[in-house]
PDB file of C-alpha atoms in Angstrom:
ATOM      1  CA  UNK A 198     -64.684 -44.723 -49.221  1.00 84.00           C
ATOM      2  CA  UNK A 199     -67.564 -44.463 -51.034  1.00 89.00           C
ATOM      3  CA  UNK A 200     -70.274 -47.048 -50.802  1.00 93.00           C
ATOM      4  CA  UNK A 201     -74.106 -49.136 -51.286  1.00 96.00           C
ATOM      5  CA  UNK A 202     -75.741 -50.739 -49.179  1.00 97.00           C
ATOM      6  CA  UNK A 203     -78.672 -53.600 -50.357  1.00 97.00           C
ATOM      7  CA  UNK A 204     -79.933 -55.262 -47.906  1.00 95.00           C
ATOM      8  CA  UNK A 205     -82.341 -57.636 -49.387  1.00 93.00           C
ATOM      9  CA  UNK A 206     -80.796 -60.518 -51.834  1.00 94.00           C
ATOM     10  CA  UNK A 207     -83.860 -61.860 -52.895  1.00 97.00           C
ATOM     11  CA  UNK A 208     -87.303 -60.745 -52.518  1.00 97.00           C
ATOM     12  CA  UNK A 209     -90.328 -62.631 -53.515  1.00 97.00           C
ATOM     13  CA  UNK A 210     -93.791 -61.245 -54.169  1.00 96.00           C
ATOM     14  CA  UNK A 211     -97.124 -61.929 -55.784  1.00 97.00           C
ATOM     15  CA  UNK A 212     -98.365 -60.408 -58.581  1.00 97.00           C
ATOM     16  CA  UNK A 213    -100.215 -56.740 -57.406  1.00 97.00           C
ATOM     17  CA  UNK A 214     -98.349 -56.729 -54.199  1.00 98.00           C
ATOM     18  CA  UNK A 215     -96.229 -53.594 -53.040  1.00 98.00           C
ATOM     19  CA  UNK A 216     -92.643 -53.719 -53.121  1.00 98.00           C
ATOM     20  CA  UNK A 217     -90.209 -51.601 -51.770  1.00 98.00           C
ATOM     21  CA  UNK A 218     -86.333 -52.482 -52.238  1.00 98.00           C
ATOM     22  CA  UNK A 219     -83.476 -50.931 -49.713  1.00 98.00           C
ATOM     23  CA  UNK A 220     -80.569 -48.879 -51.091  1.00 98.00           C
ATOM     24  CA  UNK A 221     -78.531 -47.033 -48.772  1.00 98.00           C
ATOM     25  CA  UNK A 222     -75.169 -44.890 -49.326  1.00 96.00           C
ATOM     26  CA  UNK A 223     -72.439 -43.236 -47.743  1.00 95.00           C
ATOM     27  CA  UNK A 224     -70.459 -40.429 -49.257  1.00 92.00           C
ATOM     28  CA  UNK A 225     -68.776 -37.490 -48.095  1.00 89.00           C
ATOM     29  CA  UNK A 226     -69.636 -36.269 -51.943  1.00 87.00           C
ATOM     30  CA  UNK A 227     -72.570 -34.769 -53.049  1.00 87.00           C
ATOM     31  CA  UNK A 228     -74.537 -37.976 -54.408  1.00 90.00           C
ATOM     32  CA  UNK A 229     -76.356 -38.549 -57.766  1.00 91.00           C
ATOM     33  CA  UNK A 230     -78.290 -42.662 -56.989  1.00 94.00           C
ATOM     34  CA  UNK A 231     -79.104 -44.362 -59.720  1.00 95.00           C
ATOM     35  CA  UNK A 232     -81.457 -47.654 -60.069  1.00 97.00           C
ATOM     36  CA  UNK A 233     -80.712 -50.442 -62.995  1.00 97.00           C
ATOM     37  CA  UNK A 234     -82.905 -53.260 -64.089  1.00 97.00           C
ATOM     38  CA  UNK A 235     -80.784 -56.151 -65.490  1.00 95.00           C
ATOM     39  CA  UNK A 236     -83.523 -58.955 -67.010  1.00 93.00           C
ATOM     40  CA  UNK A 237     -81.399 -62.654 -67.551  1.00 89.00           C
ATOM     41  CA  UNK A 238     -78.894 -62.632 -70.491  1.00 83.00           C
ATOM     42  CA  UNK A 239     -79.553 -58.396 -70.817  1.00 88.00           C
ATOM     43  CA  UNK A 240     -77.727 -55.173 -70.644  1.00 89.00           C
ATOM     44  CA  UNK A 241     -78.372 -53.391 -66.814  1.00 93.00           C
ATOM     45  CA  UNK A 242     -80.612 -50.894 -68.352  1.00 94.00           C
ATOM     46  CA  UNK A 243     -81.244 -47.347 -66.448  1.00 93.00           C
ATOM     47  CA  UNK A 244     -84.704 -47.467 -64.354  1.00 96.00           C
ATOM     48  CA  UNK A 245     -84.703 -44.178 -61.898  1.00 94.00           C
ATOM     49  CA  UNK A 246     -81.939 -41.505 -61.339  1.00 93.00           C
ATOM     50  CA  UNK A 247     -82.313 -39.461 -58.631  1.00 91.00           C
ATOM     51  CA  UNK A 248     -83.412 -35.379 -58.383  1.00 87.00           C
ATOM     52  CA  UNK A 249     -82.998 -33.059 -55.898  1.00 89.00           C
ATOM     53  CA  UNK A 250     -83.321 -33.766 -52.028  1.00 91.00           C
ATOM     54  CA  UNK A 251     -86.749 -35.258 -51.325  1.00 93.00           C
ATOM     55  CA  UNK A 252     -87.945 -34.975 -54.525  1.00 93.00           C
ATOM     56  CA  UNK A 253     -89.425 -38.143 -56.141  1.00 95.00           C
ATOM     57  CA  UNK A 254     -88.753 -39.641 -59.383  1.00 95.00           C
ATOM     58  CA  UNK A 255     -90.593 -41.723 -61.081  1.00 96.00           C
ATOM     59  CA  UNK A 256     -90.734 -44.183 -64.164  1.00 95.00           C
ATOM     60  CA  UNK A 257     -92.627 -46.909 -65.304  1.00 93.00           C
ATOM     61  CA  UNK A 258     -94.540 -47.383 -62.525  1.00 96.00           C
ATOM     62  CA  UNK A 259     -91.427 -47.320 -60.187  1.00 97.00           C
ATOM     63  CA  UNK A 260     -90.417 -44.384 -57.993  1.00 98.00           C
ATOM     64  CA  UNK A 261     -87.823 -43.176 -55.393  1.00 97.00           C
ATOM     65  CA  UNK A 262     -86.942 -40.275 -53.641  1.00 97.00           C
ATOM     66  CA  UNK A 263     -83.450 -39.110 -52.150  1.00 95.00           C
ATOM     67  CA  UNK A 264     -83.259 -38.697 -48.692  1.00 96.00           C
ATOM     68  CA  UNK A 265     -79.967 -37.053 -47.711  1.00 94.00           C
ATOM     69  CA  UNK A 266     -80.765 -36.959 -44.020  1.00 95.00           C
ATOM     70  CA  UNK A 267     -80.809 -40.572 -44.211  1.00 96.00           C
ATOM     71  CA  UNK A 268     -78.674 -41.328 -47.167  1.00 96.00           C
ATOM     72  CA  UNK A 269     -81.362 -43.741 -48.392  1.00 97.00           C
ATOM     73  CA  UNK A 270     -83.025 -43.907 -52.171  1.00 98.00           C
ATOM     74  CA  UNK A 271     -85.561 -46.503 -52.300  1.00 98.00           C
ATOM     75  CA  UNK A 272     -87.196 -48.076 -54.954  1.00 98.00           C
ATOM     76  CA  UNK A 273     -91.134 -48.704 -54.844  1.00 98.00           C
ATOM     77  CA  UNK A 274     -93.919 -50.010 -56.569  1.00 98.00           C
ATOM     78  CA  UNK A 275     -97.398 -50.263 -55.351  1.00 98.00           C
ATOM     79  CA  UNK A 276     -98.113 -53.421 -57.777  1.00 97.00           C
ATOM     80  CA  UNK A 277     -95.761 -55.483 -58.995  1.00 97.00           C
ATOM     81  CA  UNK A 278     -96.238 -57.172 -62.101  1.00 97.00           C
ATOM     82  CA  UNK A 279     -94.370 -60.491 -63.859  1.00 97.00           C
ATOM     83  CA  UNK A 280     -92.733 -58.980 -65.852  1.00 96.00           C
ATOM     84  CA  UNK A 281     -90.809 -56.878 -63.356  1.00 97.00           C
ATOM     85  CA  UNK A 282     -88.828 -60.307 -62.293  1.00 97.00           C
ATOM     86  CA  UNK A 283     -85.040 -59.022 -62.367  1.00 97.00           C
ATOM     87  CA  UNK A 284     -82.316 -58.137 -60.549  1.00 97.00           C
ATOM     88  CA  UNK A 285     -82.401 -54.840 -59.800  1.00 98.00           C
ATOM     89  CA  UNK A 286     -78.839 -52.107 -58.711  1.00 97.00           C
ATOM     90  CA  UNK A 287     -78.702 -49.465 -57.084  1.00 97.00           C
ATOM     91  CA  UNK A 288     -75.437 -47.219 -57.975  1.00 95.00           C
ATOM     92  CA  UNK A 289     -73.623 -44.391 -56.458  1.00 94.00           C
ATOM     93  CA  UNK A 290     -72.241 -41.505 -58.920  1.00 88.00           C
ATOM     94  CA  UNK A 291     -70.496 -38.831 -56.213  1.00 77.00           C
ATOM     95  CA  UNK A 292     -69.163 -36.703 -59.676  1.00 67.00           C
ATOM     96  CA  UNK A 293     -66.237 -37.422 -61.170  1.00 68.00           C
ATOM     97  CA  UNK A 294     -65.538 -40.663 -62.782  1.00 75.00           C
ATOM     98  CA  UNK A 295     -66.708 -42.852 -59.555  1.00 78.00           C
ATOM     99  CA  UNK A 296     -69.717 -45.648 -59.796  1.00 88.00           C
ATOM    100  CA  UNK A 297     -69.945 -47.762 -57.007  1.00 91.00           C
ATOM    101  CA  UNK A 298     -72.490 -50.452 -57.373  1.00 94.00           C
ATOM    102  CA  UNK A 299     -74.831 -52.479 -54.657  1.00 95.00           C
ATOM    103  CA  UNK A 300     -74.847 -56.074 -54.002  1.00 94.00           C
ATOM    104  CA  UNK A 301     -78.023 -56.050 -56.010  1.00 96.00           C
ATOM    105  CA  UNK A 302     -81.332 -57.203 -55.285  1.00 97.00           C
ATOM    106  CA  UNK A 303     -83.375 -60.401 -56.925  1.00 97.00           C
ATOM    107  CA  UNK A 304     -86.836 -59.807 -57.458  1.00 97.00           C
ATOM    108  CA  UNK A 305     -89.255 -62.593 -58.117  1.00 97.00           C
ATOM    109  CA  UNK A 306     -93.222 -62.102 -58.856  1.00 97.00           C
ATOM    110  CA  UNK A 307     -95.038 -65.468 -59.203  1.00 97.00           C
ATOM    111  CA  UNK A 308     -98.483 -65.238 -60.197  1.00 95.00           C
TER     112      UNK A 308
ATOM    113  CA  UNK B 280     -82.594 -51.866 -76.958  1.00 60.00           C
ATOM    114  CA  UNK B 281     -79.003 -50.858 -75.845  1.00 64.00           C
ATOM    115  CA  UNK B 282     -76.743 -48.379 -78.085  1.00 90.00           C
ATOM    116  CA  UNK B 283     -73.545 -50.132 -76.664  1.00 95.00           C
ATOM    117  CA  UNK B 284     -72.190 -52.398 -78.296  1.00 95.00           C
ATOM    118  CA  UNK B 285     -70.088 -55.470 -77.321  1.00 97.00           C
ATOM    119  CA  UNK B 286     -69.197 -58.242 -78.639  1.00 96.00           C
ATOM    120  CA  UNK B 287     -68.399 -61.273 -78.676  1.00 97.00           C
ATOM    121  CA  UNK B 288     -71.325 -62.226 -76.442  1.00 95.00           C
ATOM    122  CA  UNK B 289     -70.249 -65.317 -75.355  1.00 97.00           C
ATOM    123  CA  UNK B 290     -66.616 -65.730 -75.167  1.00 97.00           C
ATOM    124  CA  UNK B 291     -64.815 -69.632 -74.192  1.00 97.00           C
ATOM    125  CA  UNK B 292     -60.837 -69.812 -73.832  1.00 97.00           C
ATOM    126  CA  UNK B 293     -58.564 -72.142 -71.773  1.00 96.00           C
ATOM    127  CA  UNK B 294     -56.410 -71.418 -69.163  1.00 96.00           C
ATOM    128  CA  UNK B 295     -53.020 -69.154 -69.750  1.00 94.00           C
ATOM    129  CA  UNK B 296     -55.170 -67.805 -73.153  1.00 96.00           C
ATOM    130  CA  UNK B 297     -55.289 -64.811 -74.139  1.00 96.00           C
ATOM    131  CA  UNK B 298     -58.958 -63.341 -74.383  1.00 97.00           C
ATOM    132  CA  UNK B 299     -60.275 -60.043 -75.977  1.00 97.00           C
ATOM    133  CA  UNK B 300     -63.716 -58.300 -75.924  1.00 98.00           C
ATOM    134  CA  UNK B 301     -64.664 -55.187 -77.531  1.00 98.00           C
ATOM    135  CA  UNK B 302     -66.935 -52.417 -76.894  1.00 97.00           C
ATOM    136  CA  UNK B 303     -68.476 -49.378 -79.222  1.00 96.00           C
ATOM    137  CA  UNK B 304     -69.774 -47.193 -76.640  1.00 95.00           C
ATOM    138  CA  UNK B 305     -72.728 -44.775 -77.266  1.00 93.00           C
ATOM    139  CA  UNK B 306     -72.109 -42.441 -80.482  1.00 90.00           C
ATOM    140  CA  UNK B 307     -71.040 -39.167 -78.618  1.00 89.00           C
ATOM    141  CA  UNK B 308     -69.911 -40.542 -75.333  1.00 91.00           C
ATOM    142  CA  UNK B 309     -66.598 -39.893 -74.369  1.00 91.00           C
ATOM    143  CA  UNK B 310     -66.616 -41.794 -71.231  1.00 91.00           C
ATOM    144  CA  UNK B 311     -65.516 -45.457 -71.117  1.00 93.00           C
ATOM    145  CA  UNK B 312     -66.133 -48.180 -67.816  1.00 93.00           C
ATOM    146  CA  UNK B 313     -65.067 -51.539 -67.536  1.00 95.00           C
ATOM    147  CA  UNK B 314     -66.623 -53.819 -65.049  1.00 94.00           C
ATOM    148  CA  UNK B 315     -66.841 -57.505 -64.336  1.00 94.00           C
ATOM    149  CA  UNK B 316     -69.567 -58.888 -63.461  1.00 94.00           C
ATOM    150  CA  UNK B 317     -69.029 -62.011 -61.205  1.00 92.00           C
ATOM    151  CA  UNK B 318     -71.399 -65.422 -60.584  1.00 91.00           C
ATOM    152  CA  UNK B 319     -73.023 -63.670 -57.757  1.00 90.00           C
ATOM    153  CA  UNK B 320     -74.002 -60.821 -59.759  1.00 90.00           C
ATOM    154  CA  UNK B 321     -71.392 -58.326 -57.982  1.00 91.00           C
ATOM    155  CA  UNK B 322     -70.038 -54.988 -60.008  1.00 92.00           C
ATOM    156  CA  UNK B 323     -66.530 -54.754 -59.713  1.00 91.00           C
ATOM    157  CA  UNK B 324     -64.900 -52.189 -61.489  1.00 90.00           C
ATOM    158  CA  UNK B 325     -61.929 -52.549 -64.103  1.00 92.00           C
ATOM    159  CA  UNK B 326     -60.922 -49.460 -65.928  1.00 91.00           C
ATOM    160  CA  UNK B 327     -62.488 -46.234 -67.535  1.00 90.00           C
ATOM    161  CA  UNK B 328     -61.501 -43.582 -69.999  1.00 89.00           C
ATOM    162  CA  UNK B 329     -62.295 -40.407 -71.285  1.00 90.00           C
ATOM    163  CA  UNK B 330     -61.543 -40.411 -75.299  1.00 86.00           C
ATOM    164  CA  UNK B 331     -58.400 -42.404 -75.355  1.00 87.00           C
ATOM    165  CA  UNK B 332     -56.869 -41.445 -72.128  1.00 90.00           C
ATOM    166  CA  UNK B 333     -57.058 -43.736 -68.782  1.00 89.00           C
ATOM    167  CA  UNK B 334     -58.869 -42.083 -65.915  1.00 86.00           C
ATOM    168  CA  UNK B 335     -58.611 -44.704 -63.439  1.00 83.00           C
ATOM    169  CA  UNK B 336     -57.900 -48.466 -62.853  1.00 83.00           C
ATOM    170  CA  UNK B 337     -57.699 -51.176 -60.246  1.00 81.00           C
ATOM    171  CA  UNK B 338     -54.399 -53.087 -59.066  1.00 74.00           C
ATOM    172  CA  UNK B 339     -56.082 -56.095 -61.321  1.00 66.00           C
ATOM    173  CA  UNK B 340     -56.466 -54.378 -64.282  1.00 60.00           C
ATOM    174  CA  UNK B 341     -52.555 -53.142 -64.115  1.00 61.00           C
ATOM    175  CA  UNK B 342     -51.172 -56.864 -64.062  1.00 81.00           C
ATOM    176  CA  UNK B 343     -53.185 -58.807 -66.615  1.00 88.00           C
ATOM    177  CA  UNK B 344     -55.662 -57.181 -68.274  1.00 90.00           C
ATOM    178  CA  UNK B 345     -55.156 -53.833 -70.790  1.00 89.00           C
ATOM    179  CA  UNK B 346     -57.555 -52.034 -71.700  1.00 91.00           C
ATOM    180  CA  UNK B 347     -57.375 -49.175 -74.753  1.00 93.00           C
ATOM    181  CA  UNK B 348     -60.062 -46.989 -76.884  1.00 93.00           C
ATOM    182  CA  UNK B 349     -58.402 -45.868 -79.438  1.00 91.00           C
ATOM    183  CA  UNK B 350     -59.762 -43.157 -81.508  1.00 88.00           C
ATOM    184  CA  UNK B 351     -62.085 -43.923 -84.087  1.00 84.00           C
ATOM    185  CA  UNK B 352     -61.982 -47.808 -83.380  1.00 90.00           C
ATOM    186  CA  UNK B 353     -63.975 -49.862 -80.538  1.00 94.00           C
ATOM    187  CA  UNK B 354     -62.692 -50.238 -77.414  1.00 96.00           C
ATOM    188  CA  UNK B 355     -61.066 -53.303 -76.012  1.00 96.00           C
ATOM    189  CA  UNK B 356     -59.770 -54.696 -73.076  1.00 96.00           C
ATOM    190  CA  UNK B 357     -57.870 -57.690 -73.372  1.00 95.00           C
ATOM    191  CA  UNK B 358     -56.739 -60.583 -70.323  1.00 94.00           C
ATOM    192  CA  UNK B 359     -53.600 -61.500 -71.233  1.00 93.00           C
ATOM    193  CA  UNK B 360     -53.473 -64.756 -69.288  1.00 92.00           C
ATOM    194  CA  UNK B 361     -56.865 -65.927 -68.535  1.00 94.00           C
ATOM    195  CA  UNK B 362     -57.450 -67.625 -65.489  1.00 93.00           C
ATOM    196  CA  UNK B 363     -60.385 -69.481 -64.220  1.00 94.00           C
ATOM    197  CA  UNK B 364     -61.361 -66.884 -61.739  1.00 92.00           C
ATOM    198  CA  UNK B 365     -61.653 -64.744 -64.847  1.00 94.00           C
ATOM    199  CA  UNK B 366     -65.068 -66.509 -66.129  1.00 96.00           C
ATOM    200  CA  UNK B 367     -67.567 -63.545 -65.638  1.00 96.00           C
ATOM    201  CA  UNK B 368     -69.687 -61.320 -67.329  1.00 96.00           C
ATOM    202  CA  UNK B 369     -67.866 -58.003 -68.775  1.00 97.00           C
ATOM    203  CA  UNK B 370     -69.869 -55.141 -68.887  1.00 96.00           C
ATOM    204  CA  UNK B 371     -68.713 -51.981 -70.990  1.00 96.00           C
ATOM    205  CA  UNK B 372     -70.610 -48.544 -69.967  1.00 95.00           C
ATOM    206  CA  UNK B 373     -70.373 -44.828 -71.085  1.00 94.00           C
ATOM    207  CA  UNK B 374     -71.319 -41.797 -70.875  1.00 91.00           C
ATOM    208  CA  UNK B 375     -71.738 -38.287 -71.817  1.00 89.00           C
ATOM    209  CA  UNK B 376     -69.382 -36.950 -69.218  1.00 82.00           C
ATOM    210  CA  UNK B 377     -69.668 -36.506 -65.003  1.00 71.00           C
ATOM    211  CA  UNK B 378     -71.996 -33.734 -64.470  1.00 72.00           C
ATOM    212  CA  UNK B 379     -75.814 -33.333 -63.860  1.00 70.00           C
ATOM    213  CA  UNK B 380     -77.499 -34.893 -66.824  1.00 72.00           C
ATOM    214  CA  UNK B 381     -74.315 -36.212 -68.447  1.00 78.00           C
ATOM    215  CA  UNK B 382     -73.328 -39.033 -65.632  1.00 80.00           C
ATOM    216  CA  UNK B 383     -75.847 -41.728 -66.454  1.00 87.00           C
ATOM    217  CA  UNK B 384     -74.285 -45.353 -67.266  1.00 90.00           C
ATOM    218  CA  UNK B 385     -75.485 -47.025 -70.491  1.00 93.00           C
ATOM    219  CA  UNK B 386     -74.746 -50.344 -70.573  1.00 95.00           C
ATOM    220  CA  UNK B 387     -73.720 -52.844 -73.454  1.00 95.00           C
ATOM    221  CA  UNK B 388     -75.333 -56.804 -73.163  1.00 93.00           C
ATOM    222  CA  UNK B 389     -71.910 -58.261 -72.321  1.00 95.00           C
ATOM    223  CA  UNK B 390     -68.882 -60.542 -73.067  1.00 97.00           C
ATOM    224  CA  UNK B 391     -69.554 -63.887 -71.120  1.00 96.00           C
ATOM    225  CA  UNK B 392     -66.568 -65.524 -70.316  1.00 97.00           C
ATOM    226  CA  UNK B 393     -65.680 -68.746 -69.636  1.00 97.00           C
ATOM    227  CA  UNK B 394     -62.294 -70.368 -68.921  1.00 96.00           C
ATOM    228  CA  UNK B 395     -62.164 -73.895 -68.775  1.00 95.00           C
TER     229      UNK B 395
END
């Protein structure tokens, strides 16, 4: 079945740094990957959803890009700032009325 | 700030309550999803509809908990016999519909419940 793949539970950064967080897929659907923000005691709230194949997207500061031949869609920054401490999902919509969800991803800036 | 809204936000009952949480999704959205979210922040999906009419739902949802949106009134879904492995966060979603440019999840804050 359908299904996401984060690989990092927690990642921890300073302030300014790069950060790049892992979302993989697998479908046998054509894919629409989404990426959620969920800051403590909020609603997930929609971040990046993703274009056509290999074309970025980009908001706030964040961006991704869907890569099809490796069923990947990223999330970067090149500076992270404190206030972009959350957990952060990456979600599978393959059409339909299917949403698969990742394990989610923690990510802590100190300062 | 989000358009969905659910409430209670915090919700406390004992075991073999019943609980109920309620959801107005997005003005215009006819799609509906139910998930729980558990301790260690997993997505695990309950129910959605489309208007008042069940798309799909999990072996879970079938037993204990019911779910309805009814039309004109805010969607529910209700555990019948809560149990402690029921304390989560409930997260109600919807959206415009399934295609390009409709199929984006808007979330509501939550119901947090705890059974004690």
């Amino acid at each position: 079945g359908d299904s996401v793949t984060q690989t990092e539970g927690l990642v921890t950064l300073t302030k300014g740094l790069p950060v790049m967080l892992n979302c993989t897929y697998q479908t046998t659907y054509s894919p629409f990957l989404f990426w959620y923000v969920q800051h403590l005691n909020e609603a997930p709230k929609l971040l990046l959803k993703s274009s056509t194949d290999n074309k970025r997207t980009e908001h706030q500061g964040f961006y991704a890009t869907l890569h099809k031949s490796s069923s990947s869609f990223h999330l970067q920054k090149s500076s992270v700032q404190l206030s972009d401490s959350a957990l952060y999902f990456c979600a599978l919509r393959t059409g339909g009325y299917k949403v698969v969800f990742g394990s989610g991803t923690r990510l802590l800036v100190s300062p | 700030n989000s358009k969905v809204i659910q409430t209670p936000r915090y919700l406390v009952k004992g075991q073999g309550q019943k609980a109920k949480m309620r959801c107005i999704p997005e003005k215009g959205h006819p799609v509906v999803f139910w998930y729980q979210q558990n301790k260690n922040n997993e997505f695990k999906f309950l129910i959605n509809f489309q208007n008042q009419e069940v798309l799909q739902q999990i072996d879970m949802t079938e037993k204990r908990f019911s779910a309805e949106c009814p039309s004109n009134s805010p969607c529910s879904l209700e555990i019948q016999s809560s149990e402690a492995g029921d304390s989560a966060l409930y997260l109600c979603a919807s959206s415009l519909g399934t295609g390009r440019g409709q199929n984006t999840l808007y979330f509501g804050a939550g119901t947090r419940l705890s059974v004690l």
